[in-house]
């Protein structure tokens, strides 16, 4: 945050008692607004008349006080329910210092944490300052934190007291966390000594709280986008103290060139031991030149099957800054925020028998089998219903029961029976997959949680990508069942493929892969606030103009994969 040492600027009187934080920033203005947007709504109920015009009687609307940097206020300023937003709104209006007889406790503490100096003075001294400001031709004051005194417009000085720790933090531009980090070397030295003397205290932290995260960049553009993900992960480790044991292994063609196999046994052991896998992409024209035996096993499907990663979540949301880059009209995709819940270990991708056989007339017959059991359908449906309960409470189950009465019929009956027995509070609808594909491009905002089987989910999520503007924007999480240690093994990957046509050019979009790590923060690491921090940083970077070629739009300049990573890291730093 910005340092506060000495401030000279216009001071404005606001001698009203019990100024509530809901007046400083009305609650409804917090919805969907970024921090730097709040200043325009500061004191909105007082600054503006009902018709939207300025209220000339409000002091901060008067020409001599319009650009005030210091506020002299009445008793109990900042009372009411308060978070950082009230302080942010004042900062957005230009206020860096508030002088009052008393403050709401939460507001007062938030001032210090965000670089605003809140000064308590006795009522007579505050009233004298307000009178001095009101009578001055130029209502300018100086607040000197170093000397701890205020110089009024008349030249009179007033001393004030402030706790040494608060004063030091403001003068150095450090919040409580920053002040603590100044002592990092002392803290680490103490911990090291304490570990030696009382190791049992630290054993649980070291063995249970550190998540093992494995990077498998894979083929095509995978290494390029995962390089940016690694930068983001390392930022969260360094700046947010996220406990991650980060590892990386070669996978796919890079492993073949290095070791003569697409996946080493050592890599598979790392996969089995990982709490979360950050995956890039699979697929390359080079696979065609490999021996048939070497490419017999699809290693990604192997991971899904053997780790039982049945629960595939694919969030799809409109980013306002990209509305014009979508192939769909902005009014069609406005407000869309859905999650496709795809069953990932059953259906036609894994069903047996499968194969190709020679017929007697010299032609071939090929076949795949779509298989589902009641248990498979119930567990993915539970995931969708549980997710809907923390969203808007609506699930749309997608099938093709009119043509596939065996598998899709079982799907529909099972989902409905589970909802009726265990989730009566969730609204359930059913839709045929062909209609769903049409509705995704006709009116995507109607959906909240979309539940579907493996093949349909694969196709529909690619269709839904147009809501976000590009396949490169969409993340996914593939989660296994709950383990004995309370964790779920998980794989996180963007839904795009390996894109061999642009591999190596440094122009691939890393956002889907980076947002996949946000899902990792939420689902594997149990850090929803850090997940939201990363998602908001992505939106801020894009809103500020960061673009790769796939989301640039006609006539808009685009940057590199690394430049997008730079922009998101810069947004993280700014919001930290």
Coordinates of C-alpha atoms in Angstrom, one line a residue, residues 111-552:
X111 CA -7.9 2.3 7.6
X112 CA -4.5 1.3 9.0
X113 CA -4.5 -1.9 6.9
X114 CA -5.2 0.1 3.7
X115 CA -3.0 3.2 4.0
X116 CA -5.5 5.7 5.4
X117 CA -4.6 7.6 8.5
X118 CA -7.5 7.9 11.0
X119 CA -6.7 10.4 13.8
X120 CA -8.7 10.6 17.1
X121 CA -8.9 14.1 18.7
X122 CA -11.1 15.5 21.5
X123 CA -14.4 17.0 20.3
X124 CA -13.4 20.6 20.9
X125 CA -10.2 20.3 18.8
X126 CA -12.1 18.6 16.0
X127 CA -14.7 21.4 16.1
X128 CA -12.0 24.1 16.0
X129 CA -10.3 22.4 13.0
X130 CA -13.7 22.3 11.2
X131 CA -14.3 26.0 12.0
X132 CA -10.8 26.9 10.8
X133 CA -11.4 25.1 7.5
X134 CA -14.8 26.7 7.0
X135 CA -13.4 30.2 7.5
X136 CA -10.2 29.8 5.4
X137 CA -9.9 31.3 1.9
X138 CA -7.8 28.2 1.0
X139 CA -8.9 25.2 3.2
X140 CA -5.6 23.5 3.1
X141 CA -4.1 21.5 6.0
X142 CA -0.9 19.5 6.6
X143 CA -0.9 16.2 8.5
X144 CA 2.6 15.2 9.5
X145 CA 2.7 11.6 10.7
X146 CA 6.4 11.7 11.4
X147 CA 6.1 14.7 13.8
X148 CA 2.5 13.7 14.8
X149 CA 0.9 17.1 14.4
X150 CA -1.7 18.8 12.2
X151 CA -1.2 22.3 10.8
X152 CA -4.6 24.0 10.2
X153 CA -5.2 26.6 7.5
X154 CA -4.7 29.4 10.0
X155 CA -1.3 28.0 10.9
X156 CA -2.4 26.7 14.3
X157 CA -1.0 23.2 15.1
X158 CA -2.6 20.3 16.9
X159 CA -0.7 17.3 18.2
X160 CA -2.1 13.8 18.0
X161 CA -1.2 10.4 19.3
X162 CA -1.0 7.1 17.4
X163 CA 0.1 3.6 18.4
X164 CA 3.8 3.1 17.4
X165 CA 3.0 0.0 15.4
X166 CA 0.3 1.7 13.4
X167 CA 2.5 4.7 12.8
X168 CA 5.4 2.6 11.6
X169 CA 3.2 0.5 9.3
X170 CA 1.6 3.6 7.7
X171 CA 5.0 5.3 7.2
X172 CA 6.5 2.2 5.7
X173 CA 3.4 1.3 3.6
X174 CA 3.0 -2.1 5.3
X175 CA -0.1 -3.7 6.6
X176 CA -0.1 -6.2 9.5
X177 CA 1.1 -9.0 7.3
X178 CA 3.8 -6.8 5.9
X179 CA 5.0 -5.8 9.3
X180 CA 5.1 -9.5 10.3
X181 CA 7.1 -10.4 7.2
X182 CA 9.7 -7.8 8.3
X183 CA 10.5 -10.2 11.1
X184 CA 10.6 -13.2 8.7
X185 CA 14.2 -14.1 9.4
X186 CA 13.6 -13.9 13.2
X187 CA 10.5 -16.0 12.9
X188 CA 12.2 -18.6 10.8
X189 CA 15.1 -18.8 13.1
X190 CA 12.8 -19.3 16.1
X191 CA 10.8 -22.0 14.2
X192 CA 14.0 -23.8 13.3
X193 CA 15.1 -23.8 16.9
X194 CA 11.7 -24.8 18.1
X195 CA 11.5 -27.7 15.6
X196 CA 14.7 -29.1 17.1
X197 CA 13.3 -28.9 20.6
X198 CA 9.6 -29.8 20.0
X199 CA 9.4 -31.6 16.6
X200 CA 6.0 -33.2 17.4
X201 CA 4.4 -29.8 17.1
X202 CA 5.4 -29.5 13.4
X203 CA 5.0 -33.1 12.3
X204 CA 1.3 -32.8 11.3
X205 CA 2.0 -29.6 9.3
X206 CA 4.9 -31.2 7.4
X207 CA 3.2 -34.5 6.5
X208 CA -0.4 -33.6 6.1
X209 CA -0.8 -29.9 5.2
X210 CA 1.6 -29.7 2.3
X211 CA -0.1 -30.7 -0.9
X212 CA 1.9 -32.5 -3.5
X213 CA 1.2 -30.9 -6.9
X214 CA 2.6 -32.5 -10.1
X215 CA 3.0 -30.6 -13.4
X216 CA 2.6 -32.7 -16.6
X217 CA 2.9 -30.2 -19.4
X218 CA 2.5 -32.9 -22.2
X219 CA 2.3 -32.2 -25.9
X220 CA 1.8 -29.3 -28.3
X221 CA 1.1 -26.0 -26.6
X222 CA 1.0 -27.8 -23.2
X223 CA 4.5 -26.8 -22.2
X224 CA 3.9 -23.2 -23.2
X225 CA 0.7 -22.7 -21.2
X226 CA 1.9 -24.7 -18.2
X227 CA 5.1 -22.6 -18.0
X228 CA 2.8 -19.7 -17.2
X229 CA 0.8 -21.8 -14.7
X230 CA 4.1 -22.7 -12.9
X231 CA 4.8 -19.0 -12.5
X232 CA 1.4 -18.5 -11.0
X233 CA 1.8 -21.4 -8.6
X234 CA 5.2 -20.2 -7.5
X235 CA 3.7 -16.7 -6.9
X236 CA 1.1 -18.2 -4.5
X237 CA 3.8 -20.2 -2.8
X238 CA 6.1 -17.2 -2.3
X239 CA 3.5 -14.4 -1.8
X240 CA 0.6 -16.2 -0.2
X241 CA 2.4 -18.9 1.7
X242 CA 0.4 -21.7 0.0
X243 CA 1.8 -25.0 1.2
X244 CA 2.7 -26.8 -2.1
X245 CA 5.3 -29.4 -2.8
X246 CA 5.6 -28.6 -6.6
X247 CA 7.0 -31.3 -8.9
X248 CA 7.2 -31.7 -12.6
X249 CA 7.6 -34.7 -14.9
X250 CA 7.9 -35.2 -18.7
X251 CA 4.8 -36.7 -20.4
X252 CA 4.0 -37.6 -23.9
X253 CA 6.4 -36.8 -26.8
X254 CA 8.9 -35.0 -24.5
X255 CA 9.1 -38.1 -22.4
X256 CA 9.6 -40.2 -25.5
X257 CA 12.5 -38.1 -26.8
X258 CA 14.1 -38.1 -23.4
X259 CA 13.4 -41.7 -22.2
X260 CA 12.0 -43.7 -25.1
X261 CA 8.6 -44.1 -23.5
X262 CA 5.5 -41.8 -23.3
X263 CA 5.3 -42.3 -19.5
X264 CA 8.0 -43.7 -17.3
X265 CA 7.2 -45.9 -14.3
X266 CA 8.7 -43.2 -12.1
X267 CA 6.2 -40.7 -13.6
X268 CA 3.3 -43.0 -12.9
X269 CA 4.5 -43.3 -9.3
X270 CA 4.6 -39.5 -9.0
X271 CA 1.0 -39.4 -10.4
X272 CA -0.2 -42.0 -7.8
X273 CA 1.5 -39.9 -5.0
X274 CA 0.1 -36.5 -6.1
X275 CA -2.8 -34.7 -4.5
X276 CA -3.3 -32.7 -7.7
X277 CA -2.0 -32.9 -11.2
X278 CA -1.8 -29.8 -13.4
X279 CA -2.0 -31.2 -17.0
X280 CA -1.3 -29.4 -20.2
X281 CA -2.4 -31.3 -23.4
X282 CA -2.0 -34.6 -25.1
X283 CA -1.7 -35.3 -28.8
X284 CA 0.9 -34.7 -31.6
X285 CA 1.4 -35.6 -35.2
X286 CA 4.6 -37.3 -34.0
X287 CA 2.5 -40.1 -32.4
X288 CA 1.9 -41.5 -35.9
X289 CA 5.6 -42.3 -36.2
X290 CA 5.8 -44.2 -32.9
X291 CA 5.6 -48.0 -32.8
X292 CA 2.0 -49.2 -32.4
X293 CA 2.7 -50.8 -29.1
X294 CA 4.1 -47.6 -27.6
X295 CA 0.9 -45.6 -28.4
X296 CA -1.5 -48.4 -27.6
X297 CA -2.5 -46.9 -24.3
X298 CA -4.0 -43.4 -24.1
X299 CA -2.2 -42.2 -21.0
X300 CA -4.8 -39.4 -20.2
X301 CA -7.6 -41.9 -20.3
X302 CA -5.5 -44.3 -18.2
X303 CA -5.2 -41.6 -15.5
X304 CA -8.9 -40.9 -15.5
X305 CA -9.7 -44.6 -15.3
X306 CA -7.1 -45.8 -12.8
X307 CA -7.4 -42.7 -10.5
X308 CA -11.2 -42.9 -10.9
X309 CA -11.5 -39.2 -11.8
X310 CA -15.2 -39.5 -12.4
X311 CA -16.3 -36.0 -11.5
X312 CA -15.4 -33.5 -14.2
X313 CA -16.3 -29.9 -13.6
X314 CA -16.2 -27.4 -16.5
X315 CA -17.1 -23.8 -15.5
X316 CA -18.3 -21.5 -18.3
X317 CA -18.8 -17.8 -17.6
X318 CA -19.1 -14.7 -19.6
X319 CA -16.2 -12.2 -19.1
X320 CA -17.7 -8.8 -19.9
X321 CA -14.5 -7.5 -21.5
X322 CA -14.6 -10.4 -24.0
X323 CA -18.3 -10.2 -24.9
X324 CA -17.5 -8.7 -28.4
X325 CA -15.0 -11.5 -29.2
X326 CA -17.5 -14.3 -28.9
X327 CA -19.2 -15.6 -32.1
X328 CA -22.5 -15.1 -30.2
X329 CA -24.1 -11.7 -29.7
X330 CA -23.2 -9.9 -26.5
X331 CA -26.9 -9.8 -25.4
X332 CA -27.1 -13.6 -25.9
X333 CA -24.2 -14.4 -23.6
X334 CA -24.7 -11.7 -21.0
X335 CA -24.8 -12.9 -17.4
X336 CA -24.0 -16.5 -18.3
X337 CA -22.4 -18.5 -15.4
X338 CA -22.8 -22.2 -15.6
X339 CA -20.9 -25.4 -14.7
X340 CA -21.0 -28.5 -16.8
X341 CA -20.7 -31.6 -14.6
X342 CA -19.5 -34.4 -16.9
X343 CA -19.2 -38.1 -15.9
X344 CA -15.7 -38.9 -16.9
X345 CA -14.9 -42.6 -16.3
X346 CA -17.9 -44.3 -18.0
X347 CA -19.8 -44.3 -21.2
X348 CA -18.6 -45.0 -24.7
X349 CA -15.0 -43.9 -23.9
X350 CA -14.4 -46.9 -21.6
X351 CA -17.1 -49.4 -22.5
X352 CA -16.3 -52.9 -23.7
X353 CA -16.4 -54.6 -26.1
X354 CA -14.7 -52.3 -28.6
X355 CA -12.7 -53.0 -31.7
X356 CA -12.4 -53.3 -35.5
X357 CA -13.0 -56.6 -37.3
X358 CA -12.6 -57.8 -40.9
X359 CA -15.7 -58.9 -42.6
X360 CA -15.8 -61.7 -45.2
X361 CA -16.3 -59.3 -48.1
X362 CA -13.0 -57.5 -47.2
X363 CA -14.6 -54.5 -45.5
X364 CA -14.3 -53.7 -41.9
X365 CA -16.8 -53.4 -39.0
X366 CA -15.9 -51.2 -36.0
X367 CA -17.8 -50.9 -32.7
X368 CA -17.7 -49.0 -29.4
X369 CA -20.0 -49.8 -26.5
X370 CA -21.7 -47.2 -24.3
X371 CA -22.2 -48.6 -20.8
X372 CA -23.5 -47.1 -17.5
X373 CA -24.5 -48.5 -14.2
X374 CA -26.9 -47.1 -11.6
X375 CA -24.0 -46.5 -9.2
X376 CA -21.9 -44.6 -11.8
X377 CA -24.9 -42.3 -12.6
X378 CA -25.8 -41.7 -8.9
X379 CA -22.4 -40.6 -7.8
X380 CA -22.0 -38.0 -10.6
X381 CA -25.6 -36.8 -10.0
X382 CA -24.8 -36.3 -6.3
X383 CA -21.9 -34.1 -7.3
X384 CA -24.2 -32.0 -9.5
X385 CA -27.0 -31.7 -6.9
X386 CA -24.5 -30.8 -4.2
X387 CA -22.9 -28.1 -6.4
X388 CA -26.4 -26.7 -7.3
X389 CA -27.1 -26.3 -3.6
X390 CA -24.4 -23.7 -3.3
X391 CA -25.3 -22.0 -6.5
X392 CA -28.9 -21.2 -7.7
X393 CA -30.3 -24.7 -6.9
X394 CA -31.0 -25.8 -10.5
X395 CA -29.8 -28.8 -12.4
X396 CA -30.5 -29.6 -16.1
X397 CA -29.7 -33.3 -16.8
X398 CA -28.9 -33.9 -20.5
X399 CA -29.4 -37.2 -22.2
X400 CA -30.8 -38.8 -25.4
X401 CA -33.5 -41.0 -23.9
X402 CA -35.7 -40.7 -26.9
X403 CA -33.2 -42.6 -29.1
X404 CA -31.1 -44.4 -26.5
X405 CA -33.7 -45.8 -24.1
X406 CA -31.2 -48.2 -22.6
X407 CA -28.3 -46.0 -21.4
X408 CA -30.0 -42.6 -21.6
X409 CA -33.2 -44.0 -20.2
X410 CA -31.4 -45.4 -17.2
X411 CA -29.6 -42.1 -16.8
X412 CA -32.8 -40.1 -16.7
X413 CA -34.7 -42.5 -14.4
X414 CA -31.7 -42.7 -12.0
X415 CA -31.1 -38.9 -11.8
X416 CA -34.8 -38.3 -11.2
X417 CA -35.1 -40.9 -8.5
X418 CA -32.0 -39.6 -6.7
X419 CA -33.3 -36.1 -6.8
X420 CA -36.7 -37.1 -5.4
X421 CA -35.2 -39.2 -2.6
X422 CA -32.2 -37.0 -1.5
X423 CA -32.4 -33.6 -3.1
X424 CA -36.0 -32.4 -3.2
X425 CA -34.8 -28.8 -2.7
X426 CA -33.0 -28.8 -6.0
X427 CA -35.0 -28.0 -9.2
X428 CA -34.3 -30.7 -11.8
X429 CA -35.1 -30.5 -15.5
X430 CA -34.3 -32.9 -18.3
X431 CA -33.2 -32.0 -21.9
X432 CA -32.2 -33.9 -24.9
X433 CA -28.6 -33.4 -26.0
X434 CA -29.4 -32.0 -29.4
X435 CA -31.8 -29.4 -27.9
X436 CA -29.2 -28.6 -25.3
X437 CA -26.6 -27.9 -28.0
X438 CA -29.0 -25.5 -29.6
X439 CA -29.9 -23.8 -26.3
X440 CA -26.2 -23.2 -25.5
X441 CA -25.9 -20.9 -28.5
X442 CA -29.5 -19.6 -28.3
X443 CA -29.8 -18.7 -24.5
X444 CA -26.9 -20.0 -22.5
X445 CA -27.7 -17.9 -19.4
X446 CA -30.7 -20.2 -18.7
X447 CA -28.3 -22.9 -17.4
X448 CA -26.8 -23.2 -14.0
X449 CA -25.6 -26.7 -13.4
X450 CA -25.6 -29.0 -16.5
X451 CA -25.3 -32.7 -15.7
X452 CA -24.4 -35.1 -18.5
X453 CA -22.5 -38.3 -19.5
X454 CA -19.0 -38.6 -20.9
X455 CA -19.4 -38.1 -24.6
X456 CA -22.2 -35.5 -24.4
X457 CA -20.2 -33.5 -21.9
X458 CA -17.1 -33.5 -24.1
X459 CA -19.1 -32.1 -27.0
X460 CA -21.3 -29.7 -25.1
X461 CA -18.4 -28.0 -23.2
X462 CA -16.6 -27.2 -26.5
X463 CA -19.9 -25.7 -27.8
X464 CA -20.2 -23.7 -24.6
X465 CA -16.7 -22.3 -25.0
X466 CA -18.1 -19.7 -27.3
X467 CA -19.7 -18.1 -24.3
X468 CA -16.3 -17.3 -23.0
X469 CA -15.0 -16.4 -26.5
X470 CA -12.5 -19.2 -27.0
X471 CA -11.6 -22.8 -26.0
X472 CA -8.4 -21.3 -24.5
X473 CA -10.5 -19.6 -21.8
X474 CA -12.0 -22.7 -20.2
X475 CA -10.6 -24.7 -17.3
X476 CA -11.7 -28.0 -15.9
X477 CA -11.3 -30.1 -12.8
X478 CA -11.5 -33.9 -12.7
X479 CA -12.0 -35.2 -9.2
X480 CA -11.8 -38.7 -7.7
X481 CA -13.8 -40.1 -4.8
X482 CA -13.0 -39.0 -1.2
X483 CA -9.9 -40.8 0.2
X484 CA -9.2 -41.9 3.7
X485 CA -7.1 -38.8 4.4
X486 CA -10.1 -36.6 3.4
X487 CA -8.7 -35.5 0.1
X488 CA -9.7 -36.3 -3.5
X489 CA -7.1 -37.1 -6.1
X490 CA -7.6 -34.6 -8.9
X491 CA -6.4 -33.6 -12.3
X492 CA -6.8 -30.0 -13.6
X493 CA -6.5 -29.1 -17.3
X494 CA -7.7 -26.6 -19.8
X495 CA -10.3 -28.1 -22.1
X496 CA -8.4 -27.1 -25.3
X497 CA -6.2 -29.7 -27.1
X498 CA -2.6 -29.7 -28.0
X499 CA -3.1 -27.3 -31.0
X500 CA 0.0 -28.5 -32.9
X501 CA -0.6 -25.8 -35.6
X502 CA 0.5 -23.1 -33.2
X503 CA 2.8 -25.1 -30.9
X504 CA 6.1 -23.4 -30.4
X505 CA 5.0 -20.0 -31.6
X506 CA 4.4 -18.5 -28.1
X507 CA 0.9 -17.3 -28.9
X508 CA -1.3 -19.9 -27.1
X509 CA -3.8 -18.7 -24.6
X510 CA -2.8 -19.8 -21.0
X511 CA -5.9 -18.5 -19.3
X512 CA -7.7 -21.9 -19.3
X513 CA -4.7 -23.6 -17.8
X514 CA -4.3 -20.8 -15.2
X515 CA -8.0 -20.9 -14.3
X516 CA -7.6 -24.7 -13.9
X517 CA -5.1 -23.9 -11.1
X518 CA -7.7 -21.7 -9.6
X519 CA -10.0 -24.7 -9.4
X520 CA -7.0 -26.6 -7.8
X521 CA -6.8 -23.9 -5.1
X522 CA -10.6 -24.3 -4.5
X523 CA -11.0 -28.0 -4.6
X524 CA -7.7 -29.6 -3.7
X525 CA -6.1 -27.0 -1.5
X526 CA -9.2 -25.7 0.2
X527 CA -8.4 -22.1 -0.5
X528 CA -11.5 -20.5 -2.1
X529 CA -10.4 -17.0 -1.3
X530 CA -7.1 -17.5 -3.1
X531 CA -9.0 -19.1 -6.0
X532 CA -11.2 -16.1 -6.2
X533 CA -8.1 -13.8 -6.0
X534 CA -6.7 -15.6 -9.1
X535 CA -9.9 -15.5 -11.0
X536 CA -10.3 -11.8 -10.3
X537 CA -6.7 -11.2 -11.4
X538 CA -7.5 -12.9 -14.7
X539 CA -10.5 -10.7 -15.2
X540 CA -8.6 -7.5 -14.3
X541 CA -5.8 -8.4 -16.7
X542 CA -8.3 -9.0 -19.6
X543 CA -10.3 -5.9 -18.7
X544 CA -7.0 -3.9 -18.9
X545 CA -6.4 -5.1 -22.4
X546 CA -4.3 -8.3 -22.1
X547 CA -5.1 -10.5 -25.2
X548 CA -3.8 -13.5 -27.0
X549 CA -4.7 -14.0 -30.7
X550 CA -7.7 -16.2 -30.0
X551 CA -9.5 -13.5 -27.9
X552 CA -8.1 -10.4 -29.6

